[in-house]
Amino acid sequence: MLSRFMSGSIRNLEREYSCTVRLLDDTEYTCTIQRDAKGQYLFDLICHHLNLLEKDYFGIRYVDPDKQRHWLEFSKSIAKQMKSQPPFTMCLRVKFYPPEPASLKEEITRYLVFLQIKRDLYHGRLLCKTSDAAMLAAHILQAEIGNYDPGKHPEGYSSKFQFFPKHSEKLERRIADIHKTELIGQTPETSERNFLQKAQLLETYGVDPHPCKDVSGNPAFLAFTPFGFVVLQGNKRVHFLKWNEVTKLKFEGKTFHVYANQKEDEKIILTYFAPTPEACKHLWKCGVENQAFYKLEKSSQVRTVSSSNLFFKGSRFRYSGRVAKEVMEQSAKIKREPPEIHRAGLVPSRSCPSITHGPRLSSVPRTRRRAVHISIMEGLESLRDSAHSTPVRSVSHGESFMPRSRSQATDASEGTAVISDEAYSPSDSVLPTPVAEHSMELAVSRQINGAPCSIEEEKESEAGTPRGEGGDFGADGRSAQEGAGGDSALSEVEQVNKFVLSVLRLLLVTIGLLFVLLLLLIILTESDLDIAFLRDIRQTPEFEQFHYEYFCPLRRWFACKLRWVGGLLINK
């Protein structure tokens, strides 16, 4: 009896596993779920734990043993998606950024989005000029420590908080001045709402960058925002396509294509190369989900999309969930007492140390030479590096590339243009973390689609920030033109190769179909299989006519030819 009880307990343990999800405030939620449990079950547990109703904006992210990031699919089994052994570790993150986060219905939702954007600010995904940075950081201070108190907050107190990857003493003093004078009396809820209103106006709001390379081999970062598809290259936003302009997203191996209609008579195709096929597939799935969420009017309009050509299945994927318009309509119907919010306050945070009393990172030395050490927030000291525009293939006007604009060519030739505080904008900023020019390729190889170098780093921080990619991509216009000519010739060769490959595929498929039809014909005419559907076909007048008037004479002709060839071989 005891052995039977023990064996039953062991089987129950084998059917269950432990799962830990790190939340946005860096607390951890641990639960035990069944082995066949789907992602939706775990997500519902977390939302119930947080008392969250507006949950469609959030998702669960995990990193596989190959350091590739994934979003947990709610319609599939968790165990089948995870490539590692339990216990599993994942993170709750904002998956779809609200177009107007300050207008969210419930305070608990605004608070969680506030935590996500604060994390983006610290990791360098949310770029802003110095004046905006000071205001955003002051709102964080007011939300977390309340009104300025000379007894509690001595001189230089703002230097004990790390809001950005790097910032200067001047910026710290400006943050403290705003906190002392302009935000007195604001409640945490008010400060968070004002923070969201400020953040949603920035061009890089909602950006989760995916590192890639363009057809010229230059580093680029692709991202999907509430408003469209974005390409960041060097220190510039070189492409922005609204969701209603994007017609198709496609990938083949490591190659990612974006098809768009910017004008009635102009279709463009953007092509980029991801570090790995897995990273490219993740990029494609993120794009498909974001396009469905923000572009469609109803979830019933969602269709299964394929990454393949006509005759090959490829990868198929379908977004499951409500779209943005339905989510907002559903949120307007929420009627309940606002749930109590337990704010993080001064609880130590490892991944976002803006709420820890840690040492301030040293500011970037001021220099006018080409950037080796670059900081986002030091607008006056940042350098405007040159950046190649991504070549765009025009379908309606031949296989030519769109030339770079005059302003971009000027930037490429100047090399050391100092950005003023007034002219500095988020799209002009260089992404953070000082990286020497010779180690730039190493930085790219260490990040696969923004993933950290280890699962432990993912647990410590959502390090999806493109770092150190604003380096020297070519200083003079002559080398850029030579590169463009070579890239154009290379692109033509690639197009020819793709065309030949497509023709070969079509030929193979055609031969395969003919072979299958021939086998079916032989089975129908020569075999004695007494199967219902074969018998019905044989009894039709059309088949009998075909058999006696065409197939039998053809068979006799082939037999005659084979005997003739056999006779020749024997006589020899």
Coordinates of C-alpha atoms in Angstrom, one line a residue:
M1 CA 0.0 0.0 0.0
L2 CA 2.8 2.4 0.9
S3 CA 4.8 1.6 -2.2
R4 CA 1.7 2.2 -4.4
F5 CA 1.2 5.6 -2.7
M6 CA 4.9 6.5 -3.2
S7 CA 4.8 5.5 -6.9
G8 CA 1.6 7.6 -7.4
S9 CA 3.3 10.6 -5.7
I10 CA 6.3 10.2 -7.9
R11 CA 4.2 10.1 -11.1
N12 CA 2.3 13.3 -9.9
L13 CA 5.7 15.0 -9.4
E14 CA 6.8 14.0 -12.9
R15 CA 3.6 15.5 -14.4
E16 CA 4.3 18.9 -12.7
Y17 CA 7.2 21.4 -12.8
S18 CA 8.1 24.7 -11.2
C19 CA 8.0 27.9 -13.1
T20 CA 9.4 31.3 -12.0
V21 CA 8.4 34.6 -13.7
R22 CA 10.3 37.8 -12.9
L23 CA 7.8 40.7 -12.8
L24 CA 8.4 44.2 -13.9
D25 CA 9.2 45.4 -10.4
D26 CA 11.8 42.6 -10.2
T27 CA 9.9 40.5 -7.7
E28 CA 9.4 36.9 -8.6
Y29 CA 6.3 34.8 -8.9
T30 CA 6.8 31.1 -8.6
C31 CA 4.2 28.5 -9.2
T32 CA 3.8 24.8 -10.0
I33 CA 1.9 23.8 -13.1
Q34 CA 1.0 20.7 -14.9
R35 CA 3.3 19.5 -17.7
D36 CA 0.7 19.8 -20.3
A37 CA -0.3 23.3 -19.2
K38 CA -0.5 26.0 -21.9
G39 CA 1.0 29.4 -21.9
Q40 CA -2.4 31.0 -21.4
Y41 CA -2.8 29.2 -18.0
L42 CA 0.5 30.6 -16.7
F43 CA -0.3 34.1 -18.0
D44 CA -3.7 34.1 -16.3
L45 CA -2.1 33.1 -13.0
I46 CA 0.2 36.0 -13.2
C47 CA -2.5 38.5 -14.1
H48 CA -4.6 37.2 -11.3
H49 CA -1.7 37.6 -8.9
L50 CA -1.2 41.3 -10.1
N51 CA -5.0 41.9 -10.2
L52 CA -4.6 43.0 -13.8
L53 CA -7.5 43.2 -16.2
E54 CA -6.0 45.1 -19.1
K55 CA -3.6 42.3 -19.8
D56 CA -3.5 42.2 -23.6
Y57 CA -0.6 44.6 -23.7
F58 CA 1.7 42.2 -21.8
G59 CA 3.5 39.0 -22.6
I60 CA 5.9 36.5 -21.1
R61 CA 9.4 36.4 -22.5
Y62 CA 12.0 33.7 -22.1
V63 CA 15.5 32.9 -23.5
D64 CA 16.4 29.4 -24.9
P65 CA 19.8 27.7 -24.3
D66 CA 21.1 29.3 -27.5
K67 CA 20.5 32.8 -26.0
Q68 CA 17.6 33.4 -28.4
R69 CA 14.7 35.4 -27.0
H70 CA 11.1 34.2 -27.5
W71 CA 7.6 35.3 -26.6
L72 CA 5.7 32.5 -24.9
E73 CA 2.8 31.4 -27.2
F74 CA -0.3 31.2 -25.1
S75 CA -2.1 28.7 -27.3
K76 CA 0.7 26.1 -27.0
S77 CA 2.1 23.9 -24.3
I78 CA 4.8 25.5 -22.2
A79 CA 6.9 22.4 -21.9
K80 CA 6.9 22.0 -25.7
Q81 CA 8.1 25.6 -26.2
M82 CA 10.9 25.6 -23.7
K83 CA 14.0 23.9 -24.9
S84 CA 15.6 23.7 -21.5
Q85 CA 14.8 21.5 -18.5
P86 CA 12.6 22.6 -15.7
P87 CA 12.5 24.6 -13.5
F88 CA 11.7 27.4 -16.1
T89 CA 12.6 31.0 -15.7
M90 CA 10.8 33.7 -17.6
C91 CA 10.0 37.5 -17.5
L92 CA 6.8 39.5 -17.7
R93 CA 7.2 42.4 -20.1
V94 CA 5.1 44.8 -22.1
K95 CA 4.7 43.1 -25.5
F96 CA 2.4 45.7 -27.2
Y97 CA 3.0 49.3 -26.1
P98 CA -0.2 51.2 -25.7
P99 CA -0.4 54.1 -28.3
E100 CA -1.5 56.4 -25.5
P101 CA -0.3 54.9 -22.2
A102 CA -1.4 57.8 -20.1
S103 CA -5.0 57.2 -21.2
L104 CA -5.1 53.6 -19.9
K105 CA -8.2 52.9 -17.9
E106 CA -6.7 51.5 -14.7
E107 CA -3.9 52.8 -12.5
I108 CA -2.4 49.3 -12.1
T109 CA -1.9 49.0 -15.9
R110 CA -0.3 52.5 -16.1
Y111 CA 2.0 51.6 -13.3
L112 CA 3.2 48.4 -15.0
V113 CA 3.8 50.3 -18.3
F114 CA 5.6 53.0 -16.3
L115 CA 8.0 50.3 -14.9
Q116 CA 8.6 49.0 -18.4
I117 CA 9.3 52.4 -19.9
K118 CA 11.6 53.2 -17.0
R119 CA 13.5 50.0 -17.8
D120 CA 13.7 51.1 -21.4
L121 CA 15.1 54.4 -20.4
Y122 CA 17.8 52.8 -18.2
H123 CA 18.8 50.3 -20.9
G124 CA 19.0 52.9 -23.6
R125 CA 16.1 51.8 -25.7
L126 CA 14.2 55.0 -25.1
L127 CA 16.3 57.9 -26.6
C128 CA 15.7 61.5 -25.7
K129 CA 17.4 64.9 -25.6
T130 CA 18.8 66.3 -22.4
S131 CA 15.8 68.5 -21.5
D132 CA 13.4 65.6 -21.9
A133 CA 15.7 63.2 -20.0
A134 CA 15.8 65.6 -17.0
M135 CA 12.0 65.8 -16.9
L136 CA 11.5 62.1 -17.2
A137 CA 14.1 61.4 -14.4
A138 CA 12.5 64.0 -12.2
H139 CA 9.1 62.3 -12.6
I140 CA 10.7 59.0 -11.6
L141 CA 12.1 60.6 -8.5
Q142 CA 8.8 62.2 -7.5
A143 CA 7.0 58.9 -8.0
E144 CA 9.4 56.9 -5.9
I145 CA 10.6 59.2 -3.1
G146 CA 7.9 61.8 -3.0
N147 CA 8.3 65.6 -2.4
Y148 CA 11.8 67.0 -1.9
D149 CA 12.7 67.1 1.8
P150 CA 16.0 68.9 2.8
G151 CA 16.3 66.7 5.8
K152 CA 16.1 63.5 3.9
H153 CA 17.6 64.6 0.6
P154 CA 21.0 66.2 1.0
E155 CA 23.0 68.0 -1.7
G156 CA 23.7 65.7 -4.6
Y157 CA 21.0 63.2 -3.7
S158 CA 20.0 62.7 -7.4
S159 CA 23.5 61.3 -8.1
K160 CA 22.6 58.2 -6.0
F161 CA 20.0 57.2 -8.6
Q162 CA 20.9 55.7 -11.9
F163 CA 18.3 56.6 -14.5
F164 CA 20.3 56.2 -17.7
P165 CA 23.3 54.2 -18.9
K166 CA 25.4 57.3 -18.4
H167 CA 24.8 60.9 -17.5
S168 CA 26.7 64.0 -16.4
E169 CA 26.7 66.0 -13.2
K170 CA 25.1 68.9 -15.1
L171 CA 22.1 66.6 -15.9
E172 CA 21.9 65.4 -12.3
R173 CA 21.7 69.0 -11.0
R174 CA 19.0 69.7 -13.6
I175 CA 17.0 66.6 -12.4
A176 CA 17.2 67.8 -8.8
D177 CA 16.2 71.3 -9.7
I178 CA 13.0 70.1 -11.5
H179 CA 12.2 67.7 -8.6
K180 CA 12.6 70.4 -6.0
T181 CA 10.7 73.2 -7.8
E182 CA 8.3 71.9 -10.5
L183 CA 6.9 68.7 -9.1
I184 CA 6.0 69.5 -5.5
G185 CA 2.7 68.0 -4.4
Q186 CA 2.4 65.4 -7.2
T187 CA 1.2 62.0 -6.1
P188 CA 2.9 58.9 -7.4
E189 CA -0.1 58.3 -9.8
T190 CA 0.2 61.9 -11.2
S191 CA 3.9 61.7 -11.7
E192 CA 3.6 58.3 -13.4
R193 CA 0.9 59.6 -15.7
N194 CA 3.0 62.7 -16.6
F195 CA 6.0 60.5 -17.2
L196 CA 3.9 58.4 -19.6
Q197 CA 2.6 61.5 -21.4
K198 CA 6.1 62.7 -21.9
A199 CA 7.5 59.3 -23.0
Q200 CA 4.8 58.6 -25.6
L201 CA 5.8 61.6 -27.6
L202 CA 9.4 60.4 -28.1
E203 CA 10.2 58.8 -31.5
T204 CA 11.7 55.7 -29.9
Y205 CA 8.7 55.0 -27.6
G206 CA 7.8 51.3 -27.8
V207 CA 11.1 50.3 -29.6
D208 CA 12.4 46.8 -28.9
P209 CA 15.3 46.7 -31.3
H210 CA 16.4 43.6 -33.2
P211 CA 20.1 43.8 -34.4
C212 CA 20.5 43.1 -38.2
K213 CA 22.6 44.2 -41.1
D214 CA 21.5 45.8 -44.3
V215 CA 22.4 44.6 -47.8
S216 CA 25.6 46.7 -47.6
G217 CA 26.7 44.9 -44.4
N218 CA 26.1 47.9 -42.2
P219 CA 24.6 47.3 -38.7
A220 CA 21.0 48.3 -38.3
F221 CA 18.3 47.8 -35.7
L222 CA 14.7 46.9 -36.7
A223 CA 11.8 47.6 -34.4
F224 CA 8.0 47.6 -34.3
T225 CA 6.2 50.4 -32.6
P226 CA 2.5 51.2 -32.1
F227 CA 2.7 53.4 -35.1
G228 CA 4.7 51.3 -37.6
F229 CA 8.0 49.7 -38.6
V230 CA 11.2 51.5 -37.8
V231 CA 14.8 51.1 -38.9
L232 CA 17.6 52.7 -36.8
Q233 CA 21.0 52.9 -38.4
G234 CA 24.0 54.6 -36.9
N235 CA 22.5 57.5 -35.1
K236 CA 19.5 58.0 -37.4
R237 CA 16.1 56.7 -38.0
V238 CA 16.5 55.9 -41.7
H239 CA 13.1 54.3 -42.3
F240 CA 9.7 54.6 -40.9
L241 CA 6.7 52.8 -42.4
K242 CA 3.2 53.2 -41.0
W243 CA 1.4 50.0 -40.4
N244 CA -1.1 50.7 -43.2
E245 CA 1.8 51.0 -45.6
V246 CA 3.3 47.6 -44.8
T247 CA 1.8 45.0 -47.0
K248 CA 3.8 41.9 -46.2
L249 CA 6.6 40.5 -43.9
K250 CA 8.6 37.6 -45.0
F251 CA 11.8 35.7 -44.1
E252 CA 14.0 33.1 -45.7
G253 CA 16.7 31.7 -43.5
K254 CA 18.5 34.8 -42.1
T255 CA 17.0 37.2 -44.7
F256 CA 14.1 39.4 -43.6
H257 CA 12.0 41.3 -46.2
V258 CA 9.5 44.1 -45.6
Y259 CA 7.1 44.9 -48.5
A260 CA 5.4 48.3 -48.4
N261 CA 3.4 50.7 -50.5
Q262 CA 4.4 54.3 -49.7
K263 CA 2.7 55.8 -52.7
E264 CA 0.2 54.6 -55.2
D265 CA 2.8 54.0 -57.9
E266 CA 5.7 53.1 -55.7
K267 CA 6.3 49.8 -54.0
I268 CA 9.5 49.2 -51.9
I269 CA 11.2 46.1 -50.5
L270 CA 13.5 46.5 -47.5
T271 CA 15.9 43.6 -47.0
Y272 CA 17.9 42.9 -43.9
F273 CA 20.0 40.0 -42.5
A274 CA 19.6 38.7 -39.0
P275 CA 22.5 37.0 -37.0
T276 CA 20.8 33.6 -37.2
P277 CA 17.8 31.9 -38.8
E278 CA 16.2 31.6 -35.3
A279 CA 16.7 35.4 -34.7
C280 CA 15.1 36.1 -38.1
K281 CA 12.1 33.9 -37.4
H282 CA 11.6 35.6 -34.0
L283 CA 11.8 39.0 -35.8
W284 CA 9.2 37.9 -38.4
K285 CA 6.8 36.6 -35.7
C286 CA 7.2 39.8 -33.7
G287 CA 6.4 41.8 -36.9
V288 CA 3.4 39.7 -37.7
E289 CA 1.9 40.0 -34.2
N290 CA 2.5 43.8 -34.0
Q291 CA 1.0 44.4 -37.4
A292 CA -2.1 42.4 -36.6
F293 CA -2.5 44.0 -33.1
Y294 CA -2.2 47.6 -34.3
K295 CA -3.5 47.5 -37.9
L296 CA -6.6 45.4 -37.8
E297 CA -10.0 46.5 -36.7
K298 CA -11.2 43.1 -35.3
S299 CA -9.5 39.9 -34.2
S300 CA -11.8 38.0 -36.7
Q301 CA -9.7 39.6 -39.5
V302 CA -6.5 37.8 -38.3
R303 CA -5.3 35.3 -40.9
T304 CA -2.6 32.7 -40.8
V305 CA 0.5 34.0 -42.6
S306 CA 3.3 32.0 -44.2
S307 CA 6.9 32.9 -44.8
S308 CA 7.2 30.5 -47.7
N309 CA 7.1 30.7 -51.5
L310 CA 4.1 29.4 -53.5
F311 CA 5.1 25.7 -53.5
F312 CA 6.7 25.2 -50.1
K313 CA 5.0 25.3 -46.8
G314 CA 7.7 27.2 -44.8
S315 CA 6.8 28.7 -41.4
R316 CA 3.2 29.4 -40.7
F317 CA 2.1 31.6 -37.9
R318 CA -1.2 33.2 -36.7
Y319 CA -1.5 35.9 -34.0
S320 CA -4.0 34.8 -31.3
G321 CA -5.5 37.5 -29.2
R322 CA -7.5 40.7 -29.4
V323 CA -6.4 43.7 -31.4
A324 CA -5.7 47.2 -30.0
K325 CA -9.1 48.6 -30.9
E326 CA -10.9 45.7 -29.2
V327 CA -8.7 46.0 -26.1
M328 CA -9.5 49.7 -25.7
E329 CA -13.2 49.1 -26.2
Q330 CA -13.1 46.3 -23.6
S331 CA -11.1 48.5 -21.2
A332 CA -13.8 51.2 -21.3
K333 CA -16.3 48.7 -19.9
I334 CA -14.2 48.0 -16.8
K335 CA -16.2 49.0 -13.7
R336 CA -14.6 48.0 -10.4
E337 CA -12.9 49.6 -7.4
P338 CA -9.3 50.4 -8.3
P339 CA -7.0 47.7 -6.9
E340 CA -4.4 48.5 -4.4
I341 CA -1.0 49.0 -5.8
H342 CA 2.2 48.0 -3.9
R343 CA 4.8 50.3 -5.5
A344 CA 8.4 49.2 -5.4
G345 CA 9.6 52.4 -3.6
L346 CA 13.2 52.0 -2.6
V347 CA 13.4 48.2 -2.8
P348 CA 16.8 47.3 -4.4
S349 CA 16.5 46.5 -8.1
R350 CA 19.2 44.6 -9.9
S351 CA 18.0 45.2 -13.5
C352 CA 16.9 48.8 -13.2
P353 CA 19.0 50.5 -10.5
S354 CA 17.3 53.8 -10.8
I355 CA 15.7 53.0 -7.4
T356 CA 18.9 51.9 -5.7
H357 CA 21.4 54.0 -3.9
G358 CA 24.4 53.0 -5.9
P359 CA 27.4 54.9 -7.2
R360 CA 26.9 57.1 -10.2
L361 CA 28.5 56.0 -13.4
S362 CA 31.2 58.4 -14.5
S363 CA 30.2 60.8 -17.3
V364 CA 31.7 60.6 -20.7
P365 CA 34.8 62.6 -21.4
R366 CA 34.2 65.5 -23.8
T367 CA 36.0 65.1 -27.1
R368 CA 35.6 66.2 -30.7
R369 CA 37.2 63.2 -32.3
R370 CA 35.2 60.3 -33.8
A371 CA 33.1 58.7 -31.2
V372 CA 34.6 55.9 -29.2
H373 CA 32.9 56.7 -26.0
I374 CA 29.3 57.9 -26.6
S375 CA 26.5 58.7 -24.1
I376 CA 22.9 59.2 -25.0
M377 CA 22.2 61.9 -22.5
E378 CA 25.1 64.1 -23.1
G379 CA 23.6 65.9 -26.1
L380 CA 26.2 68.7 -26.1
E381 CA 29.1 66.2 -26.2
S382 CA 27.6 63.6 -28.6
L383 CA 28.9 63.2 -32.1
R384 CA 26.8 62.9 -35.2
D385 CA 28.4 59.9 -36.9
S386 CA 27.8 59.1 -40.5
A387 CA 25.1 56.5 -41.3
H388 CA 24.3 54.9 -44.6
S389 CA 20.7 54.9 -45.7
T390 CA 19.4 51.4 -46.3
P391 CA 19.2 50.7 -50.0
V392 CA 15.6 50.4 -51.1
R393 CA 14.6 48.3 -54.1
S394 CA 12.0 50.0 -56.2
V395 CA 9.6 47.5 -57.9
S396 CA 7.8 50.0 -60.1
H397 CA 11.0 51.8 -61.3
G398 CA 13.4 49.0 -62.0
E399 CA 16.0 47.4 -59.8
S400 CA 17.7 50.6 -58.8
F401 CA 18.5 51.8 -55.3
M402 CA 17.2 55.0 -53.9
P403 CA 20.1 57.5 -53.5
R404 CA 20.9 59.0 -50.1
S405 CA 19.6 62.4 -49.4
R406 CA 21.9 65.4 -49.5
S407 CA 21.7 65.9 -45.8
Q408 CA 22.8 62.3 -45.2
A409 CA 25.7 62.7 -47.6
T410 CA 26.7 65.9 -45.8
D411 CA 26.7 64.1 -42.4
A412 CA 28.8 61.4 -43.9
S413 CA 31.5 63.8 -45.1
E414 CA 31.6 66.0 -42.0
G415 CA 32.3 63.2 -39.5
T416 CA 32.6 65.4 -36.4
A417 CA 29.6 67.6 -36.2
V418 CA 28.7 68.6 -32.6
I419 CA 25.0 68.2 -31.8
S420 CA 23.5 71.2 -30.0
D421 CA 20.9 70.8 -27.3
E422 CA 18.3 72.4 -29.5
A423 CA 19.0 70.3 -32.6
Y424 CA 19.4 67.0 -30.7
S425 CA 16.5 64.6 -31.1
P426 CA 15.9 60.9 -30.2
S427 CA 16.4 59.7 -33.8
D428 CA 19.8 61.4 -33.9
S429 CA 21.1 59.8 -30.7
V430 CA 23.7 57.1 -30.7
L431 CA 22.8 54.0 -28.7
P432 CA 24.7 53.7 -25.4
T433 CA 27.6 51.8 -23.9
P434 CA 31.1 52.9 -24.9
V435 CA 32.6 50.3 -27.4
A436 CA 35.9 50.6 -29.2
E437 CA 35.7 50.6 -32.9
H438 CA 37.7 47.4 -33.3
S439 CA 35.3 45.6 -30.9
M440 CA 32.1 46.6 -32.7
E441 CA 31.8 43.2 -34.5
L442 CA 32.3 41.4 -31.2
A443 CA 29.4 43.4 -29.7
V444 CA 27.2 42.3 -32.6
S445 CA 28.1 38.7 -32.3
R446 CA 27.5 38.7 -28.5
Q447 CA 23.9 39.8 -29.0
I448 CA 21.4 37.6 -30.9
N449 CA 18.3 39.7 -31.5
G450 CA 19.0 41.8 -28.5
A451 CA 19.4 38.8 -26.1
P452 CA 21.9 39.0 -23.3
C453 CA 25.0 36.8 -23.3
S454 CA 23.6 34.4 -20.7
I455 CA 20.2 33.4 -19.3
E456 CA 21.3 34.8 -16.0
E457 CA 21.8 38.2 -17.6
E458 CA 18.3 38.0 -19.0
K459 CA 17.1 37.4 -15.4
E460 CA 19.1 40.4 -14.2
S461 CA 18.0 42.7 -17.0
E462 CA 16.0 42.7 -20.2
A463 CA 19.1 43.7 -22.1
G464 CA 17.5 44.1 -25.5
T465 CA 19.3 47.3 -26.1
P466 CA 21.4 47.7 -29.2
R467 CA 24.8 48.8 -27.8
G468 CA 27.8 50.2 -29.4
E469 CA 26.5 50.2 -33.0
G470 CA 26.8 53.9 -33.7
G471 CA 30.4 53.7 -34.7
D472 CA 32.2 54.7 -37.9
F473 CA 30.3 53.4 -40.9
G474 CA 32.3 55.2 -43.5
A475 CA 33.6 58.8 -43.4
D476 CA 33.8 60.1 -46.9
G477 CA 31.3 60.3 -49.7
R478 CA 33.6 58.6 -52.2
S479 CA 33.9 55.4 -50.3
A480 CA 30.1 55.4 -49.8
Q481 CA 29.5 55.7 -53.5
E482 CA 31.9 52.9 -54.3
G483 CA 30.2 50.7 -51.8
A484 CA 26.8 51.6 -53.2
G485 CA 27.9 50.6 -56.7
G486 CA 29.3 47.2 -55.5
D487 CA 26.2 46.6 -53.5
S488 CA 24.0 47.2 -56.6
A489 CA 26.0 44.7 -58.6
L490 CA 25.8 42.2 -55.8
S491 CA 22.1 42.7 -55.5
E492 CA 21.6 42.0 -59.2
V493 CA 23.5 38.7 -58.9
E494 CA 21.4 37.8 -55.9
Q495 CA 18.2 38.5 -57.8
V496 CA 19.4 36.3 -60.7
N497 CA 20.3 33.5 -58.3
K498 CA 16.9 33.8 -56.7
F499 CA 15.2 33.7 -60.1
V500 CA 17.1 30.6 -61.1
L501 CA 16.4 28.9 -57.8
S502 CA 12.6 29.7 -58.2
V503 CA 12.6 28.2 -61.7
L504 CA 14.4 25.0 -60.5
R505 CA 11.9 24.7 -57.6
L506 CA 8.9 25.1 -60.1
L507 CA 10.5 22.4 -62.4
L508 CA 11.0 20.0 -59.5
V509 CA 7.5 20.4 -58.3
T510 CA 6.1 19.9 -61.8
I511 CA 8.1 16.7 -62.3
G512 CA 7.0 15.5 -58.9
L513 CA 3.3 16.1 -59.7
L514 CA 3.7 14.3 -63.1
F515 CA 5.4 11.4 -61.4
V516 CA 2.5 11.1 -58.8
L517 CA -0.1 11.2 -61.6
L518 CA 1.8 8.5 -63.5
L519 CA 1.8 6.3 -60.4
L520 CA -1.9 6.9 -59.8
L521 CA -2.6 6.0 -63.5
I522 CA -0.6 2.8 -63.3
I523 CA -2.4 1.8 -60.1
L524 CA -5.8 2.5 -61.7
T525 CA -5.1 0.5 -64.9
E526 CA -2.7 -2.3 -64.0
S527 CA -3.4 -3.1 -60.4
D528 CA -6.0 -5.5 -59.0
L529 CA -6.6 -3.4 -55.9
D530 CA -10.3 -3.6 -55.1
I531 CA -10.7 -0.3 -53.2
A532 CA -14.0 1.5 -53.3
F533 CA -12.8 4.8 -54.8
L534 CA -10.6 3.0 -57.4
R535 CA -13.5 0.8 -58.4
D536 CA -15.8 3.8 -58.8
I537 CA -13.2 5.5 -61.1
R538 CA -12.7 2.3 -63.2
Q539 CA -16.5 2.0 -63.8
T540 CA -16.9 5.5 -65.2
P541 CA -17.5 5.7 -69.0
E542 CA -14.8 8.3 -69.4
F543 CA -12.1 6.1 -67.8
E544 CA -13.1 3.0 -69.8
Q545 CA -12.9 5.1 -73.0
F546 CA -9.5 6.5 -72.0
H547 CA -8.3 3.0 -71.1
Y548 CA -9.2 1.2 -74.3
E549 CA -8.6 4.0 -76.8
Y550 CA -5.5 5.7 -75.5
F551 CA -3.8 3.8 -72.6
C552 CA -3.8 0.3 -74.2
P553 CA -2.4 1.5 -77.6
L554 CA 0.3 3.5 -75.7
R555 CA 1.2 0.5 -73.6
R556 CA 1.5 -1.7 -76.7
W557 CA 3.7 0.9 -78.4
F558 CA 6.0 1.1 -75.4
A559 CA 6.2 -2.7 -75.2
C560 CA 7.1 -2.9 -78.9
K561 CA 9.8 -0.3 -78.5
L562 CA 11.3 -2.1 -75.5
R563 CA 11.3 -5.4 -77.5
W564 CA 13.1 -3.7 -80.3
V565 CA 15.7 -2.2 -78.1
G566 CA 16.2 -5.6 -76.4
G567 CA 16.6 -7.3 -79.7
L568 CA 19.3 -4.8 -80.7
L569 CA 21.2 -5.4 -77.5
I570 CA 21.0 -9.2 -77.9
N571 CA 22.2 -9.0 -81.6
K572 CA 25.2 -7.0 -80.5

